[in-house]
Coordinates of N, CA and C in Angstrom, one line a residue:
Chain Q
S1 N -18.3 -43.0 -22.1 CA -17.8 -43.7 -21.8 C -16.2 -43.3 -22.1
Q2 N -15.4 -44.2 -21.1 CA -13.8 -44.0 -21.0 C -12.9 -45.0 -22.1
Q3 N -12.4 -44.9 -22.8 CA -11.9 -45.9 -23.8 C -10.8 -46.5 -23.1
G4 N -9.9 -45.7 -22.3 CA -8.4 -46.3 -21.8 C -8.9 -46.2 -20.4
E5 N -8.3 -47.4 -19.6 CA -8.4 -47.4 -18.3 C -6.8 -47.7 -17.8
E6 N -6.5 -47.2 -16.6 CA -5.3 -47.1 -16.3 C -5.1 -48.0 -14.9
D7 N -4.0 -48.8 -14.9 CA -4.1 -49.6 -13.6 C -2.6 -50.0 -12.9
P8 N -2.3 -49.9 -12.0 CA -3.1 -49.6 -10.9 C -3.7 -48.1 -10.6
Q9 N -4.7 -47.9 -9.7 CA -5.3 -46.8 -9.4 C -4.3 -45.9 -8.8
A10 N -3.6 -46.7 -7.8 CA -2.4 -46.0 -7.0 C -1.1 -47.0 -6.8
L11 N 0.0 -46.4 -7.0 CA 1.2 -46.6 -6.6 C 2.0 -45.9 -6.0
S12 N 2.6 -46.7 -5.0 CA 3.8 -46.0 -4.1 C 4.8 -46.7 -3.8
I13 N 6.0 -46.3 -4.4 CA 7.3 -46.6 -4.2 C 8.7 -45.5 -4.0
Q14 N 9.5 -46.4 -3.7 CA 10.8 -45.9 -3.1 C 11.6 -44.7 -4.4
E15 N 12.1 -43.9 -4.2 CA 13.0 -43.4 -5.1 C 14.0 -44.4 -5.5
G16 N 14.6 -44.3 -7.0 CA 15.2 -45.4 -7.6 C 14.6 -46.5 -8.1
E17 N 13.6 -47.1 -7.4 CA 12.6 -48.4 -7.9 C 12.3 -47.6 -9.4
N18 N 11.8 -48.8 -9.9 CA 10.9 -48.7 -11.1 C 9.3 -48.5 -10.9
A19 N 8.7 -47.6 -11.8 CA 7.5 -47.9 -11.5 C 6.4 -48.2 -13.1
T20 N 5.7 -49.2 -12.8 CA 5.0 -50.0 -13.9 C 3.7 -49.6 -13.9
M21 N 2.8 -48.8 -14.9 CA 1.5 -48.7 -14.7 C 0.9 -49.0 -16.2
N22 N -0.4 -49.8 -16.2 CA -0.8 -50.2 -17.4 C -2.0 -49.6 -18.1
C23 N -2.4 -49.6 -19.2 CA -3.4 -48.8 -19.7 C -4.3 -50.2 -20.7
S24 N -5.3 -50.4 -20.4 CA -6.1 -51.3 -21.2 C -7.3 -50.5 -21.9
Y25 N -7.7 -50.8 -23.3 CA -8.8 -49.9 -23.9 C -9.5 -51.0 -24.5
K26 N -10.7 -50.8 -25.1 CA -11.9 -51.5 -25.6 C -12.0 -51.9 -26.9
T27 N -11.7 -50.9 -27.9 CA -11.5 -51.0 -29.4 C -10.2 -50.7 -30.2
S28 N -10.4 -50.9 -31.3 CA -8.8 -50.6 -31.9 C -8.5 -49.3 -32.0
I29 N -7.4 -48.9 -32.1 CA -6.9 -47.7 -32.2 C -5.9 -47.3 -33.0
N30 N -5.3 -46.2 -33.5 CA -4.5 -45.7 -34.3 C -3.1 -45.6 -33.6
N31 N -3.3 -44.7 -32.6 CA -2.1 -44.5 -31.6 C -2.7 -44.4 -29.9
L32 N -1.7 -44.2 -29.2 CA -1.9 -44.3 -27.9 C -1.0 -43.4 -27.1
Q33 N -1.4 -42.4 -26.4 CA -0.5 -41.5 -25.8 C -0.5 -41.4 -24.4
W34 N 0.6 -41.1 -23.9 CA 0.8 -41.1 -22.2 C 1.1 -39.7 -21.9
Y35 N 0.1 -39.2 -20.8 CA 0.1 -37.8 -20.5 C 0.5 -38.2 -18.8
R36 N 1.0 -37.0 -18.6 CA 1.2 -36.7 -16.6 C 0.8 -35.7 -16.5
Q37 N 0.2 -36.0 -15.2 CA -0.5 -34.8 -14.5 C 0.1 -34.4 -13.2
N38 N 0.6 -33.3 -12.9 CA 1.3 -32.7 -11.4 C 0.0 -32.3 -10.9
S39 N 0.1 -32.4 -9.6 CA -1.3 -31.9 -8.8 C -1.3 -30.5 -8.7
G40 N -2.6 -30.4 -9.4 CA -3.2 -28.9 -9.4 C -2.7 -28.4 -10.8
R41 N -2.2 -29.3 -11.7 CA -1.9 -28.4 -12.9 C -2.5 -29.4 -14.2
G42 N -2.4 -28.8 -15.3 CA -2.8 -29.4 -16.6 C -2.2 -30.7 -16.8
L43 N -2.5 -31.4 -17.8 CA -1.9 -32.4 -18.3 C -0.6 -32.1 -19.3
V44 N 0.2 -32.9 -19.1 CA 1.4 -32.7 -20.1 C 1.6 -34.0 -20.9
H45 N 1.8 -33.8 -22.0 CA 2.2 -35.0 -22.9 C 3.7 -35.7 -22.7
L46 N 3.4 -36.9 -22.8 CA 4.9 -37.4 -22.5 C 5.2 -38.4 -23.6
I47 N 4.4 -39.2 -24.0 CA 4.9 -40.2 -25.6 C 3.9 -40.5 -26.4
L48 N 3.9 -40.8 -27.4 CA 3.1 -41.0 -28.3 C 3.6 -42.5 -28.9
I49 N 2.8 -43.8 -29.4 CA 3.2 -44.6 -29.8 C 2.0 -45.1 -30.8
R50 N 2.5 -45.5 -32.1 CA 1.7 -45.7 -33.1 C 1.3 -47.5 -32.7
S51 N 0.1 -47.7 -33.6 CA -0.8 -49.1 -33.3 C 0.5 -50.1 -34.1
N52 N 1.2 -49.5 -34.9 CA 2.3 -50.8 -35.6 C 3.5 -50.4 -34.9
E53 N 3.6 -49.9 -33.7 CA 5.1 -50.0 -33.0 C 4.8 -50.6 -31.9
R54 N 5.8 -51.3 -31.4 CA 5.7 -52.1 -29.9 C 6.1 -51.6 -29.0
E55 N 7.3 -51.1 -29.1 CA 8.0 -50.3 -28.1 C 8.9 -49.0 -28.5
K56 N 8.5 -48.1 -27.3 CA 9.1 -46.9 -27.6 C 9.6 -46.3 -26.6
H57 N 10.8 -45.5 -26.3 CA 11.7 -45.0 -25.3 C 11.8 -43.5 -25.3
S58 N 11.9 -42.6 -24.2 CA 12.1 -41.7 -24.3 C 12.8 -41.0 -23.0
G59 N 14.1 -41.1 -22.9 CA 14.6 -40.9 -21.3 C 14.7 -42.2 -20.5
R60 N 14.0 -41.7 -19.5 CA 13.7 -43.1 -18.5 C 12.4 -43.5 -18.7
L61 N 11.6 -43.3 -19.7 CA 10.3 -43.6 -20.1 C 10.2 -44.7 -21.0
R62 N 9.7 -46.1 -20.9 CA 9.6 -46.8 -21.9 C 7.9 -47.2 -21.9
V63 N 7.3 -47.4 -23.1 CA 6.1 -47.5 -23.5 C 6.7 -48.9 -24.3
T64 N 5.4 -49.8 -24.0 CA 5.1 -51.0 -24.6 C 3.4 -50.8 -25.3
L65 N 3.1 -51.6 -26.2 CA 1.9 -51.4 -26.8 C 1.9 -52.9 -27.2
D66 N 0.4 -53.6 -26.9 CA 0.3 -54.7 -27.5 C -1.1 -54.7 -28.1
T67 N -1.3 -54.9 -29.1 CA -2.7 -54.7 -29.8 C -3.5 -55.5 -29.9
S68 N -2.8 -56.8 -30.0 CA -3.6 -58.1 -29.6 C -4.5 -58.2 -28.2
K69 N -3.7 -57.4 -27.0 CA -4.4 -57.7 -26.0 C -4.9 -56.4 -25.4
K70 N -5.0 -55.3 -26.6 CA -5.4 -54.3 -26.1 C -5.0 -53.5 -24.9
S71 N -3.6 -53.5 -25.0 CA -2.9 -52.9 -23.5 C -1.9 -52.1 -23.9
S72 N -1.5 -51.3 -22.8 CA -0.4 -50.2 -22.9 C 0.4 -50.4 -21.7
S73 N 1.9 -50.1 -21.6 CA 2.3 -50.4 -20.3 C 3.3 -49.0 -20.1
L74 N 3.5 -48.5 -19.1 CA 4.4 -47.0 -19.2 C 5.0 -47.7 -18.2
L75 N 6.5 -47.8 -18.5 CA 7.8 -48.0 -17.4 C 8.7 -46.7 -17.4
I76 N 8.4 -46.1 -16.0 CA 9.4 -45.2 -15.6 C 10.7 -45.9 -14.9
T77 N 11.7 -45.8 -15.1 CA 12.8 -46.3 -14.5 C 13.6 -45.2 -13.4
A78 N 14.4 -46.1 -12.7 CA 15.1 -44.8 -11.8 C 14.5 -43.8 -11.3
S79 N 13.0 -44.1 -10.6 CA 12.3 -43.0 -10.2 C 12.6 -42.0 -9.5
R80 N 12.3 -41.0 -9.5 CA 12.4 -39.5 -8.8 C 11.7 -39.3 -7.9
A81 N 11.5 -38.3 -6.9 CA 10.4 -37.5 -6.1 C 9.7 -37.0 -7.2
A82 N 10.4 -36.2 -8.2 CA 9.7 -35.4 -9.0 C 8.9 -36.0 -9.9
D83 N 8.7 -37.2 -9.9 CA 8.0 -38.1 -10.8 C 6.6 -38.4 -10.3
T84 N 6.3 -38.2 -8.9 CA 5.2 -38.1 -8.2 C 4.3 -37.4 -9.1
A85 N 3.2 -38.1 -9.3 CA 2.0 -37.4 -10.3 C 0.9 -38.3 -10.7
S86 N 0.2 -37.7 -11.5 CA -0.8 -38.9 -11.9 C -0.3 -39.0 -13.3
Y87 N -0.8 -40.6 -14.1 CA -0.5 -40.5 -15.4 C -1.7 -41.2 -16.1
F88 N -2.0 -40.6 -17.4 CA -3.2 -41.2 -18.0 C -2.7 -41.5 -19.2
C89 N -3.6 -42.5 -19.9 CA -3.5 -43.0 -21.3 C -4.3 -42.1 -22.2
A90 N -4.3 -42.0 -23.2 CA -5.4 -41.7 -24.0 C -5.2 -42.1 -25.5
T91 N -6.5 -42.6 -26.1 CA -6.8 -43.2 -27.1 C -7.3 -42.5 -28.4
D92 N -7.0 -42.5 -29.6 CA -7.9 -41.8 -30.2 C -9.2 -42.4 -30.5
P93 N -10.2 -41.8 -31.2 CA -11.5 -42.8 -30.8 C -11.9 -43.7 -32.0
P94 N -12.6 -45.0 -31.8 CA -12.7 -45.9 -32.7 C -13.1 -45.9 -34.0
S95 N -13.6 -44.9 -34.2 CA -14.3 -44.7 -35.5 C -13.7 -43.3 -36.1
G96 N -13.5 -43.1 -37.6 CA -12.9 -42.0 -37.9 C -13.5 -40.9 -37.7
G97 N -13.0 -39.7 -38.1 CA -13.6 -38.4 -38.0 C -12.7 -37.5 -37.1
S98 N -13.1 -36.6 -36.4 CA -12.1 -35.6 -35.6 C -11.2 -36.3 -34.4
Y99 N -10.2 -36.1 -34.4 CA -9.1 -36.8 -33.3 C -9.8 -36.1 -32.2
I100 N -9.8 -36.9 -30.9 CA -10.5 -36.4 -29.5 C -9.9 -37.1 -28.6
P101 N -9.0 -36.5 -27.8 CA -8.2 -37.3 -27.0 C -9.1 -37.9 -25.6
T102 N -9.3 -39.0 -25.8 CA -10.3 -39.9 -24.7 C -9.4 -40.3 -23.4
F103 N -9.6 -40.0 -22.1 CA -8.6 -40.3 -21.0 C -9.4 -41.5 -20.1
G104 N -8.4 -42.1 -19.4 CA -8.9 -43.0 -18.4 C -8.7 -41.9 -17.0
R105 N -9.0 -43.2 -15.9 CA -9.3 -42.1 -14.6 C -7.5 -42.0 -14.1
G106 N -6.6 -42.6 -14.6 CA -5.5 -42.3 -14.2 C -4.7 -43.3 -13.3
T107 N -3.4 -43.3 -13.4 CA -2.8 -43.9 -12.0 C -1.9 -42.7 -11.3
S108 N -2.0 -43.0 -9.9 CA -1.7 -42.0 -8.9 C -0.5 -42.4 -8.6
L109 N 1.0 -42.0 -8.6 CA 2.1 -42.5 -8.5 C 2.7 -41.6 -7.5
I110 N 3.3 -42.3 -6.4 CA 3.9 -41.4 -5.1 C 5.2 -42.3 -5.2
V111 N 6.3 -41.3 -5.3 CA 7.7 -41.9 -5.2 C 8.3 -41.2 -3.9
H112 N 8.6 -42.0 -2.9 CA 9.1 -41.4 -1.7 C 10.6 -41.2 -1.6
P113 N 10.9 -40.3 -1.2 CA 12.9 -39.7 -1.2 C 13.1 -40.8 -0.2
Chain E
N1 N 6.3 -19.4 -25.5 CA 5.0 -19.3 -25.8 C 4.3 -19.5 -24.9
A2 N 2.9 -18.9 -24.7 CA 2.4 -19.1 -23.6 C 1.4 -20.5 -23.6
G3 N 1.3 -21.0 -24.7 CA 0.5 -22.0 -25.0 C -1.3 -22.0 -24.8
V4 N -1.7 -22.7 -23.8 CA -3.1 -22.7 -23.6 C -3.4 -21.6 -22.3
T5 N -4.1 -21.0 -22.5 CA -4.2 -19.8 -21.2 C -5.6 -19.8 -21.0
Q6 N -5.9 -20.2 -19.5 CA -7.3 -20.4 -19.1 C -7.6 -19.2 -18.1
T7 N -8.7 -18.3 -18.1 CA -9.2 -17.5 -16.7 C -10.4 -17.9 -16.8
P8 N -10.8 -17.6 -15.6 CA -9.9 -17.5 -14.1 C -9.3 -18.7 -13.7
K9 N -8.6 -18.6 -12.7 CA -8.1 -19.9 -12.3 C -9.1 -20.5 -11.2
F10 N -9.7 -19.5 -10.5 CA -10.5 -19.8 -9.5 C -11.7 -19.4 -9.6
Q11 N -12.7 -19.7 -9.3 CA -14.2 -18.9 -9.1 C -15.2 -19.7 -8.2
V12 N -15.8 -19.1 -7.7 CA -17.0 -19.2 -6.2 C -18.1 -18.6 -7.1
L13 N -19.3 -19.6 -7.2 CA -20.4 -19.1 -8.0 C -21.6 -19.4 -6.8
K14 N -22.1 -18.7 -7.1 CA -23.7 -19.2 -6.3 C -24.8 -19.9 -7.3
T15 N -25.7 -21.0 -6.4 CA -26.3 -21.7 -7.8 C -27.4 -20.7 -8.0
G16 N -27.7 -21.1 -9.6 CA -28.0 -20.2 -10.3 C -27.5 -19.1 -11.3
Q17 N -26.3 -18.8 -10.8 CA -25.3 -17.6 -11.3 C -25.0 -18.3 -12.7
S18 N -24.7 -17.4 -13.5 CA -24.1 -17.7 -14.8 C -22.5 -16.9 -14.8
M19 N -21.6 -18.1 -15.7 CA -20.1 -17.5 -16.1 C -20.0 -18.4 -17.3
T20 N -19.1 -17.5 -17.5 CA -18.2 -17.8 -18.6 C -16.5 -18.2 -18.3
L21 N -16.1 -19.4 -18.9 CA -14.9 -19.9 -18.8 C -14.0 -19.4 -20.0
Q22 N -13.0 -18.8 -20.1 CA -12.0 -18.5 -21.3 C -11.1 -19.0 -21.7
C23 N -10.6 -19.7 -22.8 CA -9.5 -20.3 -23.3 C -9.2 -19.6 -24.5
A24 N -7.8 -19.3 -24.4 CA -7.1 -18.8 -25.7 C -5.7 -19.5 -26.0
Q25 N -5.5 -20.3 -27.0 CA -4.3 -20.9 -27.7 C -3.5 -20.0 -28.6
D26 N -2.2 -20.0 -28.4 CA -1.4 -19.2 -29.4 C -0.5 -20.2 -30.1
M27 N -1.1 -21.2 -30.3 CA -0.1 -22.6 -31.5 C -0.7 -22.6 -32.4
N28 N -1.7 -21.6 -33.0 CA -2.6 -21.7 -34.4 C -2.9 -23.3 -34.7
H29 N -3.5 -23.8 -33.4 CA -4.0 -25.1 -33.6 C -5.7 -25.1 -34.1
N30 N -5.9 -26.2 -34.5 CA -7.3 -26.0 -35.2 C -8.1 -26.8 -34.2
S31 N -7.9 -27.7 -33.6 CA -8.9 -28.3 -32.8 C -8.4 -27.7 -31.1
M32 N -10.0 -27.6 -30.4 CA -10.1 -27.1 -28.8 C -10.8 -27.7 -28.4
Y33 N -10.7 -28.4 -26.8 CA -11.6 -29.0 -25.8 C -11.8 -28.2 -24.8
W34 N -12.7 -29.0 -24.0 CA -13.0 -28.4 -22.9 C -13.6 -29.9 -22.0
Y35 N -12.5 -30.1 -20.9 CA -12.9 -31.1 -20.0 C -13.3 -30.8 -18.9
R36 N -13.9 -31.8 -18.0 CA -13.9 -31.5 -16.7 C -13.3 -32.6 -15.7
Q37 N -13.0 -32.5 -14.7 CA -11.8 -33.6 -13.8 C -12.6 -33.5 -12.4
D38 N -13.2 -34.5 -12.2 CA -13.6 -34.8 -10.8 C -13.4 -36.2 -10.0
P39 N -12.7 -36.0 -9.0 CA -12.4 -36.8 -8.2 C -12.6 -38.6 -8.4
G40 N -11.9 -39.5 -9.1 CA -12.4 -40.8 -9.4 C -12.7 -40.9 -10.4
M41 N -12.8 -39.8 -11.3 CA -13.8 -39.9 -12.6 C -13.0 -39.9 -13.6
G42 N -11.5 -39.3 -13.5 CA -10.8 -38.9 -14.7 C -11.4 -37.7 -15.4
L43 N -10.8 -37.5 -16.8 CA -11.1 -36.3 -17.5 C -12.5 -36.8 -18.1
R44 N -13.7 -35.9 -18.3 CA -14.5 -36.1 -19.3 C -14.8 -35.1 -20.0
L45 N -14.9 -35.2 -21.4 CA -15.1 -34.2 -22.6 C -16.3 -33.8 -22.3
I46 N -16.6 -32.3 -22.4 CA -17.6 -31.5 -22.2 C -18.2 -31.1 -23.9
Y47 N -17.5 -30.7 -24.3 CA -17.3 -29.9 -25.8 C -16.1 -29.9 -26.3
Y48 N -16.2 -30.1 -27.4 CA -14.9 -29.9 -28.5 C -15.4 -29.3 -29.8
S49 N -14.3 -28.6 -30.3 CA -14.4 -27.7 -31.7 C -13.2 -28.3 -32.7
A50 N -13.5 -29.3 -33.4 CA -12.7 -29.7 -34.4 C -11.9 -28.7 -35.3
S51 N -12.5 -27.6 -35.4 CA -11.9 -26.6 -36.5 C -12.8 -25.2 -36.0
E52 N -12.3 -24.1 -36.6 CA -12.9 -23.0 -36.5 C -14.6 -23.1 -37.2
G53 N -15.4 -22.6 -36.4 CA -16.6 -22.5 -37.0 C -17.4 -23.7 -36.4
T54 N -17.1 -24.9 -36.0 CA -17.7 -26.2 -35.8 C -17.6 -26.0 -34.0
T55 N -18.6 -26.9 -33.5 CA -18.4 -27.2 -32.2 C -19.6 -28.5 -32.2
D56 N -19.1 -29.4 -31.0 CA -19.6 -30.6 -30.9 C -20.0 -31.0 -29.6
K57 N -21.0 -32.1 -29.3 CA -21.3 -32.4 -27.9 C -20.4 -33.6 -27.6
G58 N -19.5 -33.4 -26.3 CA -18.8 -34.6 -25.9 C -19.9 -35.7 -25.1
E59 N -19.1 -36.3 -24.0 CA -19.7 -37.1 -23.0 C -20.9 -36.6 -22.3
V60 N -20.4 -35.6 -21.6 CA -21.2 -34.6 -20.3 C -21.5 -33.3 -20.9
P61 N -22.3 -33.0 -22.0 CA -22.7 -31.4 -22.3 C -23.7 -30.6 -21.5
N62 N -24.5 -31.8 -21.0 CA -25.9 -30.9 -20.4 C -25.3 -29.9 -19.4
G63 N -25.9 -28.5 -19.5 CA -25.8 -27.5 -18.5 C -24.8 -26.6 -18.8
Y64 N -23.9 -26.8 -20.3 CA -23.0 -26.2 -20.7 C -23.3 -25.5 -22.2
N65 N -22.5 -24.6 -22.6 CA -22.8 -24.0 -23.9 C -21.5 -23.6 -24.2
V66 N -20.8 -23.7 -25.5 CA -19.6 -23.4 -26.1 C -19.7 -22.4 -27.2
S67 N -18.6 -21.8 -27.4 CA -18.4 -20.7 -28.6 C -16.9 -20.8 -28.9
R68 N -16.8 -21.1 -30.3 CA -15.6 -21.2 -31.0 C -15.5 -19.5 -31.6
L69 N -14.9 -18.7 -30.9 CA -14.9 -17.2 -31.2 C -14.1 -16.9 -32.4
N70 N -13.0 -17.8 -32.3 CA -12.0 -17.4 -33.3 C -11.2 -18.8 -33.4
K71 N -10.0 -18.9 -34.1 CA -9.3 -20.0 -34.1 C -8.7 -19.9 -32.9
R72 N -8.4 -18.9 -32.2 CA -7.6 -18.8 -31.0 C -8.3 -19.2 -29.7
E73 N -9.9 -19.0 -29.8 CA -10.3 -18.7 -28.5 C -11.7 -19.6 -28.7
F74 N -12.0 -20.4 -27.3 CA -12.8 -21.5 -27.1 C -13.2 -21.2 -26.0
S75 N -14.9 -20.5 -25.6 CA -15.2 -20.5 -24.6 C -16.2 -21.4 -23.7
L76 N -16.4 -21.6 -22.6 CA -17.3 -22.6 -22.2 C -18.3 -21.5 -21.1
R77 N -19.4 -21.6 -21.5 CA -20.5 -21.1 -20.6 C -21.2 -22.1 -19.6
L78 N -21.5 -21.4 -18.4 CA -22.6 -22.3 -17.4 C -23.6 -20.8 -17.2
E79 N -24.8 -21.3 -17.8 CA -26.0 -20.5 -17.8 C -26.9 -20.6 -16.5
S80 N -26.7 -21.6 -15.9 CA -27.2 -21.5 -14.7 C -26.6 -22.4 -14.0
A81 N -25.6 -22.3 -12.9 CA -24.9 -22.9 -12.1 C -25.3 -24.0 -11.1
A82 N -24.9 -25.2 -11.2 CA -25.5 -26.1 -10.0 C -24.2 -26.5 -9.4
P83 N -24.6 -27.2 -7.9 CA -23.3 -27.5 -7.4 C -22.8 -28.7 -8.3
S84 N -23.5 -29.5 -8.9 CA -23.1 -31.0 -9.6 C -22.1 -30.3 -10.6
Q85 N -21.9 -29.0 -10.6 CA -20.5 -28.6 -11.7 C -19.7 -28.2 -11.0
T86 N -19.7 -28.5 -9.8 CA -18.2 -27.8 -9.0 C -17.2 -29.1 -9.6
S87 N -15.9 -28.7 -9.9 CA -15.1 -29.5 -10.9 C -14.3 -28.5 -11.2
V88 N -13.2 -29.2 -11.6 CA -11.8 -28.5 -11.9 C -12.3 -28.6 -13.5
Y89 N -12.0 -27.4 -14.4 CA -12.1 -27.3 -15.8 C -10.8 -27.3 -16.4
F90 N -10.5 -27.9 -17.5 CA -9.4 -27.8 -18.4 C -9.8 -27.7 -19.7
C91 N -9.0 -26.7 -20.5 CA -9.4 -26.5 -21.8 C -8.0 -27.0 -22.5
A92 N -8.1 -27.6 -23.9 CA -6.8 -28.2 -24.3 C -6.9 -27.8 -25.9
S93 N -5.9 -28.2 -26.6 CA -6.1 -27.7 -28.1 C -5.0 -28.7 -28.7
S94 N -5.1 -29.1 -29.8 CA -4.4 -30.0 -30.6 C -4.1 -29.7 -32.0
E95 N -2.8 -29.9 -32.8 CA -2.7 -29.2 -34.2 C -3.8 -29.6 -35.1
F96 N -4.0 -31.0 -35.3 CA -4.6 -31.4 -36.6 C -6.2 -31.6 -36.0
E97 N -7.0 -31.7 -37.1 CA -8.3 -32.3 -36.9 C -8.8 -33.6 -37.7
F98 N -9.8 -34.0 -37.7 CA -10.4 -35.0 -38.7 C -9.5 -36.1 -38.7
S99 N -9.5 -37.0 -39.6 CA -8.9 -38.1 -39.7 C -7.2 -38.6 -39.5
Y100 N -6.6 -37.3 -39.5 CA -5.4 -37.4 -39.3 C -4.9 -37.9 -38.2
R101 N -4.0 -39.0 -38.2 CA -3.4 -39.8 -36.9 C -1.7 -39.8 -37.0
G102 N -1.2 -39.7 -35.7 CA 0.0 -39.7 -35.6 C 0.7 -38.4 -34.6
P103 N 2.1 -38.3 -34.9 CA 2.4 -37.1 -34.1 C 1.8 -35.8 -34.9
G104 N 1.5 -34.7 -33.6 CA 1.1 -33.6 -33.8 C -0.6 -33.7 -33.3
T105 N -0.9 -34.7 -32.8 CA -2.4 -34.8 -32.3 C -2.2 -34.8 -30.6
E106 N -1.0 -34.6 -30.4 CA -0.8 -34.6 -28.9 C -1.7 -33.3 -28.2
A107 N -2.2 -33.2 -27.1 CA -3.2 -32.2 -26.6 C -2.3 -31.5 -25.8
F108 N -2.3 -29.9 -25.8 CA -1.6 -29.1 -24.6 C -2.7 -28.5 -24.0
F109 N -2.8 -28.5 -22.8 CA -3.8 -28.3 -21.9 C -3.5 -26.9 -21.0
G110 N -4.4 -26.4 -20.7 CA -4.3 -25.1 -19.5 C -4.1 -25.6 -18.4
Q111 N -3.9 -24.4 -17.5 CA -3.6 -25.1 -16.2 C -4.7 -25.3 -15.3
G112 N -6.1 -25.0 -15.7 CA -7.2 -25.4 -15.4 C -7.9 -24.3 -14.6
T113 N -9.5 -24.4 -14.5 CA -10.1 -23.5 -13.7 C -10.9 -24.2 -12.4
R114 N -10.4 -23.9 -11.2 CA -10.9 -24.7 -10.4 C -12.7 -23.8 -9.6
L115 N -13.7 -24.4 -10.0 CA -15.0 -23.9 -10.1 C -15.6 -24.4 -8.7
T116 N -16.2 -23.9 -7.9 CA -17.3 -24.2 -6.9 C -18.5 -23.6 -6.8
V117 N -19.4 -24.4 -6.7 CA -20.9 -23.7 -7.1 C -21.6 -24.0 -5.7
V118 N -22.0 -23.4 -4.8 CA -22.4 -23.4 -3.4 C -24.2 -23.3 -3.3

């Protein structure tokens, strides 16, 4: 079963607009990560946010985490055509032991030039 | 750095044939993983290896076997391929194992193997 689920499944915007996608998860976590996947390629790590952090920035990316709602959001500001990709959140397992990245189904983002 | 290298990139098999997908990482990572990605299903974990010498089943292990040959290499074998195994397969690795949490646990992915079973 998948721990994290991204929403919406698909998002289509114009270049220059902001893109927001969300991730909801079921059980407590230690950290949450966001990844990007360009068509036909492997996933690339974007950003990690710890459970004791509420917001984190990296360039045009802004990630928020609300542990009370078990949700996270990824905001891409001033989007570019090159941001067209699928975006996944990953959480660590709910119990202790080995760290195993567990992914949702992803949000497919299309940025029109 | 090459990162995570998967071979082959593409493969077509007939039902019942066997094959091994190879994966190697040059980052001295402890943990390695095999995922499959199907349309609408996201990535599902097949097997993982938390450290050299150990392997464990993931969410969808049936029809697959794995070998952690050494710290660098983690192979995935299909003994008798079935059309349901048509998918894109990704190998990944991460630095830390067990209960460590935080930076350093991000996963690095290979470019994928597109497998078609006819």
